[in-house]
Amino acid sequence: MSAEAAGGADALVGIVLVSHSGPVAESVAELAVGLSGGGAKAPVAAAGGTPDGGLGTSAELITEAARTVDRGAGVAVLVDLGSAVLTVKALLAEGDELPEGSRLVDAPFVEGAVAAVVTASAGADLDAVAAAAGEAYSYRKE
Amino acid sequence: MTETALDAALFIRWMQAAAALVDREAERLTELDSPIGDADHGSNLQRGFTAVAKALEAEPPVTPGAVLTTAGRQLISTVGGASGPLYGTLLRRTGKALGDAPGVTAEELRAALRGGVDAVAQLGGSAVGDKTMLDALDPAVEALATSFAAAAEAAEKGAVDTTPLQARKGRASYLGERSKGHQDPGATSSALLFAALAEVTA
């Protein structure tokens, strides 16, 4: 679906952050939004842990988060590991569970989230947001 | 192998039998998951299959394919661990392959399960010998060409044979050499699925 068709030409890409832990997802969302500075703000939603507050992955929370941030310009989903990766892949394979234009982005969780929120907030399209998040892999720390 | 059509009622009994077996073996699955995993496999699957049994009871599907897609969907939504999307994909893919037929032959089920197992391998990026569910599922589907009982036996043997293997996927793979000497919990629960199938077709 094109941005024009659904959310207008200036619709922002939504970001969903999926972690095994609710507090981790929430904190990374807060960090990414905090570091993205002023200007247009991309919608960001955290989907961490299980609905009862435990550690794990919840398809329900992920689906809900994706719907919350969908503005018609696509949704970039960043995940931490294991079941978070597999659950999002399985949901995407279902076809109708996540909003159209949802994409699992291959990126490091924290660094990728910051890059995704910054680029999405600047109005970049889903391809550019995914590319920026993925590029975070190439930043060496030693 | 008989050509008797397997109907939706039998598939519902299969899922119920699987739920009962998972319930009975939950503690053992979690125990197996303690040294090499995060000690939640039994409770996760118990929650998932309880939801499956409930959903099938509340609104019994009328085709074998719909039984499996309903069950798979429940597992993806409720399990909370990696086994949810993996088992969910296995059952959904198998169910979709069975289509709308009111009854399927054992051979049709075998072919559909083959596709389901391949989908699990693709989703997890794993192969036979990686110390995963596939080590039970793959030989079970092969043996299904002989009989349901043979499939259950092959799955059980496959699960037991994961003990000396080094894990190459999932959290257990971080342990490297130290993952050897433990039976894989996912292969063990996969064997329960085929034990349940043998039970309801006996």
CSV table of C-alpha atoms in Angstrom, one decimal:
chain,number,residue,atom,x,y,z
A,1,MET,CA,0.0,0.0,0.0
A,2,SER,CA,1.4,3.4,-0.9
A,3,ALA,CA,1.7,6.2,1.7
A,4,GLU,CA,-0.5,8.3,-0.6
A,5,ALA,CA,-3.3,5.7,-0.6
A,6,ALA,CA,-3.5,5.2,3.1
A,7,GLY,CA,-2.0,7.8,5.3
A,8,GLY,CA,-1.1,10.7,3.0
A,9,ALA,CA,2.2,11.4,1.4
A,10,ASP,CA,3.7,12.6,4.7
A,11,ALA,CA,2.7,9.6,6.7
A,12,LEU,CA,5.5,8.3,8.9
A,13,VAL,CA,6.8,4.7,9.1
A,14,GLY,CA,5.8,3.1,12.4
A,15,ILE,CA,8.4,1.3,14.6
A,16,VAL,CA,7.7,-1.7,16.8
A,17,LEU,CA,10.3,-2.9,19.3
A,18,VAL,CA,9.9,-6.5,20.4
A,19,SER,CA,12.0,-7.8,23.3
A,20,HIS,CA,11.7,-10.8,25.7
A,21,SER,CA,11.4,-8.2,28.4
A,22,GLY,CA,8.7,-5.6,28.8
A,23,PRO,CA,11.1,-3.1,30.6
A,24,VAL,CA,13.8,-3.6,27.9
A,25,ALA,CA,11.3,-2.9,25.1
A,26,GLU,CA,10.0,0.2,26.9
A,27,SER,CA,13.4,1.5,27.8
A,28,VAL,CA,14.8,1.1,24.3
A,29,ALA,CA,11.7,2.9,22.9
A,30,GLU,CA,12.3,5.7,25.4
A,31,LEU,CA,16.0,5.9,24.5
A,32,ALA,CA,15.4,5.9,20.7
A,33,VAL,CA,12.7,8.6,21.0
A,34,GLY,CA,14.9,10.6,23.3
A,35,LEU,CA,17.9,10.5,21.0
A,36,SER,CA,15.9,11.3,17.9
A,37,GLY,CA,15.7,15.0,18.7
A,38,GLY,CA,13.0,17.4,17.6
A,39,GLY,CA,10.9,17.5,14.5
A,40,ALA,CA,8.3,15.1,13.3
A,41,LYS,CA,8.0,12.1,15.5
A,42,ALA,CA,7.6,8.6,14.2
A,43,PRO,CA,5.1,6.5,16.1
A,44,VAL,CA,7.0,4.0,18.3
A,45,ALA,CA,5.5,1.1,20.3
A,46,ALA,CA,7.1,-1.4,22.6
A,47,ALA,CA,6.0,-5.0,22.7
A,48,GLY,CA,8.0,-6.7,25.4
A,49,GLY,CA,7.5,-9.8,27.4
A,50,THR,CA,4.2,-11.7,27.9
A,51,PRO,CA,0.8,-10.1,28.7
A,52,ASP,CA,1.2,-11.2,32.3
A,53,GLY,CA,4.5,-9.3,32.7
A,54,GLY,CA,6.8,-12.3,32.3
A,55,LEU,CA,9.7,-12.9,30.0
A,56,GLY,CA,8.9,-14.1,26.6
A,57,THR,CA,7.2,-13.1,23.3
A,58,SER,CA,3.6,-12.3,22.9
A,59,ALA,CA,2.0,-12.4,19.4
A,60,GLU,CA,-0.9,-10.5,20.9
A,61,LEU,CA,1.2,-7.6,22.1
A,62,ILE,CA,3.2,-7.5,18.8
A,63,THR,CA,0.0,-7.4,16.7
A,64,GLU,CA,-1.5,-4.7,19.0
A,65,ALA,CA,1.7,-2.6,18.9
A,66,ALA,CA,1.9,-2.8,15.1
A,67,ARG,CA,-1.7,-1.7,14.7
A,68,THR,CA,-1.1,1.2,17.0
A,69,VAL,CA,1.8,2.6,15.0
A,70,ASP,CA,0.5,1.9,11.5
A,71,ARG,CA,-0.1,5.1,9.6
A,72,GLY,CA,-0.2,3.5,6.2
A,73,ALA,CA,3.5,4.0,5.4
A,74,GLY,CA,4.7,0.7,6.7
A,75,VAL,CA,5.8,-0.7,10.0
A,76,ALA,CA,9.4,-1.6,10.8
A,77,VAL,CA,9.6,-4.4,13.4
A,78,LEU,CA,12.8,-4.7,15.4
A,79,VAL,CA,13.4,-7.7,17.6
A,80,ASP,CA,15.9,-9.0,20.1
A,81,LEU,CA,16.4,-12.8,19.8
A,82,GLY,CA,15.0,-16.3,19.6
A,83,SER,CA,11.3,-16.5,20.0
A,84,ALA,CA,10.9,-12.7,19.2
A,85,VAL,CA,12.5,-13.3,15.8
A,86,LEU,CA,10.5,-16.5,15.1
A,87,THR,CA,7.2,-15.1,16.4
A,88,VAL,CA,7.4,-12.1,14.1
A,89,LYS,CA,8.4,-14.3,11.1
A,90,ALA,CA,5.5,-16.6,11.8
A,91,LEU,CA,3.1,-13.6,12.1
A,92,LEU,CA,4.4,-12.2,8.8
A,93,ALA,CA,4.0,-15.6,7.1
A,94,GLU,CA,0.3,-15.7,8.3
A,95,GLY,CA,-0.3,-12.8,5.9
A,96,ASP,CA,-3.2,-11.2,7.8
A,97,GLU,CA,-2.0,-10.8,11.3
A,98,LEU,CA,0.2,-7.7,11.0
A,99,PRO,CA,-0.8,-4.5,9.1
A,100,GLU,CA,0.1,-4.4,5.4
A,101,GLY,CA,3.6,-3.1,4.9
A,102,SER,CA,4.9,-4.6,8.1
A,103,ARG,CA,8.5,-5.7,7.8
A,104,LEU,CA,10.9,-7.6,10.1
A,105,VAL,CA,14.1,-5.5,10.1
A,106,ASP,CA,17.4,-7.3,10.4
A,107,ALA,CA,19.3,-5.0,12.8
A,108,PRO,CA,20.9,-4.8,16.2
A,109,PHE,CA,18.1,-4.1,18.7
A,110,VAL,CA,19.3,-1.0,20.5
A,111,GLU,CA,21.4,0.7,17.8
A,112,GLY,CA,18.9,-0.3,15.1
A,113,ALA,CA,16.0,1.1,17.1
A,114,VAL,CA,17.8,4.5,17.4
A,115,ALA,CA,18.6,4.6,13.7
A,116,ALA,CA,15.1,3.5,12.7
A,117,VAL,CA,13.3,6.1,14.9
A,118,VAL,CA,15.7,8.9,13.7
A,119,THR,CA,15.2,8.1,10.0
A,120,ALA,CA,11.5,7.4,10.3
A,121,SER,CA,11.0,10.7,12.2
A,122,ALA,CA,12.7,12.5,9.4
A,123,GLY,CA,10.1,11.2,7.0
A,124,ALA,CA,12.1,8.4,5.4
A,125,ASP,CA,10.2,5.5,3.7
A,126,LEU,CA,10.3,1.9,5.0
A,127,ASP,CA,13.2,0.9,2.7
A,128,ALA,CA,15.3,3.7,4.0
A,129,VAL,CA,14.3,3.1,7.6
A,130,ALA,CA,15.2,-0.6,7.3
A,131,ALA,CA,18.5,0.2,5.6
A,132,ALA,CA,19.5,2.7,8.3
A,133,ALA,CA,18.7,0.2,11.1
A,134,GLY,CA,20.6,-2.6,9.3
A,135,GLU,CA,23.6,-0.3,8.8
A,136,ALA,CA,24.0,-0.1,12.6
A,137,TYR,CA,25.5,-3.6,12.3
A,138,SER,CA,28.5,-2.1,10.5
A,139,TYR,CA,29.5,0.3,13.3
A,140,ARG,CA,32.5,-1.4,15.0
A,141,LYS,CA,33.2,-0.8,18.6
A,142,GLU,CA,36.8,-1.8,18.7
B,1,MET,CA,-1.0,-48.3,5.6
B,2,THR,CA,-4.8,-48.1,5.4
B,3,GLU,CA,-6.6,-45.9,3.0
B,4,THR,CA,-9.4,-45.1,5.5
B,5,ALA,CA,-10.1,-41.4,5.5
B,6,LEU,CA,-9.1,-39.5,8.6
B,7,ASP,CA,-11.8,-37.0,9.5
B,8,ALA,CA,-12.0,-33.8,11.6
B,9,ALA,CA,-13.1,-35.7,14.7
B,10,LEU,CA,-10.0,-37.8,14.6
B,11,PHE,CA,-7.8,-34.7,14.2
B,12,ILE,CA,-9.5,-33.1,17.2
B,13,ARG,CA,-8.8,-36.3,19.2
B,14,TRP,CA,-5.2,-36.1,18.1
B,15,MET,CA,-4.8,-32.5,19.4
B,16,GLN,CA,-6.6,-33.4,22.6
B,17,ALA,CA,-4.4,-36.4,23.1
B,18,ALA,CA,-1.3,-34.2,22.4
B,19,ALA,CA,-2.6,-31.7,25.0
B,20,ALA,CA,-3.0,-34.6,27.5
B,21,LEU,CA,0.5,-35.9,26.9
B,22,VAL,CA,2.0,-32.4,27.1
B,23,ASP,CA,0.1,-31.9,30.4
B,24,ARG,CA,1.4,-35.2,31.7
B,25,GLU,CA,5.0,-34.6,30.6
B,26,ALA,CA,5.2,-30.9,31.2
B,27,GLU,CA,7.5,-31.2,34.3
B,28,ARG,CA,9.9,-33.5,32.4
B,29,LEU,CA,10.0,-31.1,29.4
B,30,THR,CA,10.8,-28.2,31.7
B,31,GLU,CA,13.4,-30.4,33.5
B,32,LEU,CA,15.1,-31.2,30.1
B,33,ASP,CA,15.0,-27.5,29.3
B,34,SER,CA,16.7,-26.5,32.5
B,35,PRO,CA,20.4,-27.4,31.8
B,36,ILE,CA,20.4,-26.2,28.2
B,37,GLY,CA,17.5,-23.8,27.9
B,38,ASP,CA,15.5,-21.4,30.0
B,39,ALA,CA,13.4,-24.0,31.8
B,40,ASP,CA,10.0,-23.0,30.4
B,41,HIS,CA,9.4,-25.5,27.6
B,42,GLY,CA,6.9,-27.6,29.6
B,43,SER,CA,4.9,-24.8,31.0
B,44,ASN,CA,4.9,-22.9,27.6
B,45,LEU,CA,3.6,-25.9,25.7
B,46,GLN,CA,1.1,-26.7,28.4
B,47,ARG,CA,-0.3,-23.2,28.1
B,48,GLY,CA,-0.4,-23.5,24.3
B,49,PHE,CA,-2.0,-26.9,24.1
B,50,THR,CA,-4.5,-26.1,26.8
B,51,ALA,CA,-5.6,-23.1,24.6
B,52,VAL,CA,-5.7,-25.5,21.6
B,53,ALA,CA,-8.0,-28.0,23.3
B,54,LYS,CA,-10.2,-25.1,24.5
B,55,ALA,CA,-10.5,-23.5,21.1
B,56,LEU,CA,-11.3,-26.9,19.4
B,57,GLU,CA,-13.9,-27.6,22.0
B,58,ALA,CA,-15.5,-24.2,21.8
B,59,GLU,CA,-15.9,-24.3,18.0
B,60,PRO,CA,-15.0,-27.7,16.5
B,61,PRO,CA,-13.7,-27.3,13.0
B,62,VAL,CA,-15.3,-29.5,10.4
B,63,THR,CA,-12.2,-30.4,8.3
B,64,PRO,CA,-8.8,-31.9,9.3
B,65,GLY,CA,-7.1,-28.9,7.7
B,66,ALA,CA,-9.1,-26.4,9.8
B,67,VAL,CA,-8.4,-28.4,13.0
B,68,LEU,CA,-4.6,-28.0,12.4
B,69,THR,CA,-4.7,-24.4,11.3
B,70,THR,CA,-6.8,-23.5,14.3
B,71,ALA,CA,-4.4,-25.3,16.6
B,72,GLY,CA,-1.4,-23.7,15.0
B,73,ARG,CA,-2.8,-20.3,15.4
B,74,GLN,CA,-3.5,-20.9,19.1
B,75,LEU,CA,0.1,-22.1,19.6
B,76,ILE,CA,1.6,-19.0,17.8
B,77,SER,CA,-0.6,-16.7,20.0
B,78,THR,CA,-0.3,-18.3,23.4
B,79,VAL,CA,3.0,-20.2,23.9
B,80,GLY,CA,5.3,-17.3,24.5
B,81,GLY,CA,8.5,-19.1,23.6
B,82,ALA,CA,10.2,-20.2,20.3
B,83,SER,CA,8.3,-23.4,20.3
B,84,GLY,CA,5.0,-21.4,19.7
B,85,PRO,CA,5.9,-20.1,16.2
B,86,LEU,CA,7.7,-23.4,15.4
B,87,TYR,CA,4.9,-25.8,16.3
B,88,GLY,CA,2.3,-23.2,15.1
B,89,THR,CA,4.0,-23.1,11.7
B,90,LEU,CA,4.2,-26.9,11.6
B,91,LEU,CA,0.5,-27.3,12.2
B,92,ARG,CA,-0.7,-24.3,10.1
B,93,ARG,CA,1.4,-25.3,7.1
B,94,THR,CA,0.2,-28.9,7.4
B,95,GLY,CA,-3.4,-27.8,7.8
B,96,LYS,CA,-3.2,-25.4,4.8
B,97,ALA,CA,-1.8,-28.2,2.6
B,98,LEU,CA,-4.7,-30.5,3.6
B,99,GLY,CA,-7.1,-27.8,2.3
B,100,ASP,CA,-10.9,-28.2,2.6
B,101,ALA,CA,-11.2,-32.0,2.3
B,102,PRO,CA,-13.6,-33.4,4.8
B,103,GLY,CA,-11.4,-36.5,5.1
B,104,VAL,CA,-7.7,-37.2,4.2
B,105,THR,CA,-5.7,-40.4,3.7
B,106,ALA,CA,-2.7,-41.2,5.8
B,107,GLU,CA,-0.5,-40.6,2.7
B,108,GLU,CA,-2.1,-37.1,2.2
B,109,LEU,CA,-1.3,-36.4,5.9
B,110,ARG,CA,2.2,-37.6,5.4
B,111,ALA,CA,2.8,-35.3,2.4
B,112,ALA,CA,1.2,-32.3,4.2
B,113,LEU,CA,3.4,-32.9,7.3
B,114,ARG,CA,6.5,-33.1,5.1
B,115,GLY,CA,5.7,-29.6,3.9
B,116,GLY,CA,5.1,-28.5,7.5
B,117,VAL,CA,8.4,-29.9,8.7
B,118,ASP,CA,10.2,-28.2,5.8
B,119,ALA,CA,8.5,-24.9,6.9
B,120,VAL,CA,9.8,-25.4,10.5
B,121,ALA,CA,13.3,-26.0,9.1
B,122,GLN,CA,13.1,-22.8,7.1
B,123,LEU,CA,11.7,-20.7,9.9
B,124,GLY,CA,14.3,-21.8,12.4
B,125,GLY,CA,17.1,-21.9,9.8
B,126,SER,CA,18.0,-25.4,11.1
B,127,ALA,CA,18.7,-28.9,9.7
B,128,VAL,CA,18.5,-32.4,11.0
B,129,GLY,CA,21.4,-33.0,13.4
B,130,ASP,CA,21.3,-29.5,15.0
B,131,LYS,CA,19.7,-30.9,18.1
B,132,THR,CA,16.2,-29.5,17.5
B,133,MET,CA,12.6,-30.5,17.0
B,134,LEU,CA,13.6,-31.6,13.5
B,135,ASP,CA,15.6,-34.5,14.8
B,136,ALA,CA,12.3,-36.1,15.9
B,137,LEU,CA,10.0,-34.6,13.3
B,138,ASP,CA,12.0,-35.6,10.2
B,139,PRO,CA,12.4,-39.3,10.9
B,140,ALA,CA,8.8,-39.5,12.1
B,141,VAL,CA,7.4,-38.1,8.8
B,142,GLU,CA,9.7,-40.6,6.9
B,143,ALA,CA,8.4,-43.5,9.0
B,144,LEU,CA,4.8,-42.4,8.5
B,145,ALA,CA,5.0,-44.1,5.1
B,146,THR,CA,5.0,-47.4,7.1
B,147,SER,CA,2.5,-46.7,9.9
B,148,PHE,CA,1.5,-44.3,12.6
B,149,ALA,CA,3.1,-46.6,15.2
B,150,ALA,CA,6.4,-46.6,13.3
B,151,ALA,CA,6.3,-42.8,13.1
B,152,ALA,CA,5.8,-42.5,16.9
B,153,GLU,CA,8.8,-44.9,17.4
B,154,ALA,CA,11.0,-43.0,15.0
B,155,ALA,CA,10.2,-39.7,16.7
B,156,GLU,CA,11.0,-41.2,20.1
B,157,LYS,CA,14.2,-42.6,18.8
B,158,GLY,CA,15.1,-39.3,17.1
B,159,ALA,CA,14.5,-37.5,20.4
B,160,VAL,CA,16.6,-39.9,22.5
B,161,ASP,CA,19.4,-39.7,19.8
B,162,THR,CA,19.7,-35.9,20.3
B,163,THR,CA,21.5,-36.6,23.6
B,164,PRO,CA,25.1,-36.8,22.3
B,165,LEU,CA,24.6,-34.0,19.8
B,166,GLN,CA,25.9,-30.4,20.1
B,167,ALA,CA,23.2,-27.8,19.8
B,168,ARG,CA,23.5,-25.5,16.8
B,169,LYS,CA,20.3,-23.5,17.3
B,170,GLY,CA,18.6,-21.6,20.0
B,171,ARG,CA,19.8,-20.7,23.5
B,172,ALA,CA,21.4,-24.1,23.9
B,173,SER,CA,23.8,-23.3,21.1
B,174,TYR,CA,25.5,-20.7,23.3
B,175,LEU,CA,26.6,-23.6,25.5
B,176,GLY,CA,28.7,-25.2,22.7
B,177,GLU,CA,30.2,-28.5,23.8
B,178,ARG,CA,28.4,-28.3,27.1
B,179,SER,CA,25.1,-28.9,25.3
B,180,LYS,CA,26.2,-32.5,24.7
B,181,GLY,CA,24.8,-35.1,27.0
B,182,HIS,CA,21.3,-33.6,27.3
B,183,GLN,CA,18.2,-34.8,25.4
B,184,ASP,CA,16.7,-31.9,23.4
B,185,PRO,CA,13.4,-30.7,24.9
B,186,GLY,CA,11.9,-29.7,21.6
B,187,ALA,CA,12.7,-33.1,20.0
B,188,THR,CA,11.1,-34.7,23.1
B,189,SER,CA,7.9,-32.7,22.8
B,190,SER,CA,7.8,-33.4,19.0
B,191,ALA,CA,7.8,-37.1,19.9
B,192,LEU,CA,4.8,-36.5,22.1
B,193,LEU,CA,2.9,-35.1,19.1
B,194,PHE,CA,3.5,-38.4,17.1
B,195,ALA,CA,2.8,-40.5,20.2
B,196,ALA,CA,-0.6,-38.8,20.4
B,197,LEU,CA,-1.2,-39.5,16.7
B,198,ALA,CA,-0.4,-43.2,17.1
B,199,GLU,CA,-2.6,-43.3,20.2
B,200,VAL,CA,-5.7,-42.0,18.4
B,201,THR,CA,-5.2,-44.0,15.2
B,202,ALA,CA,-4.5,-47.3,17.0
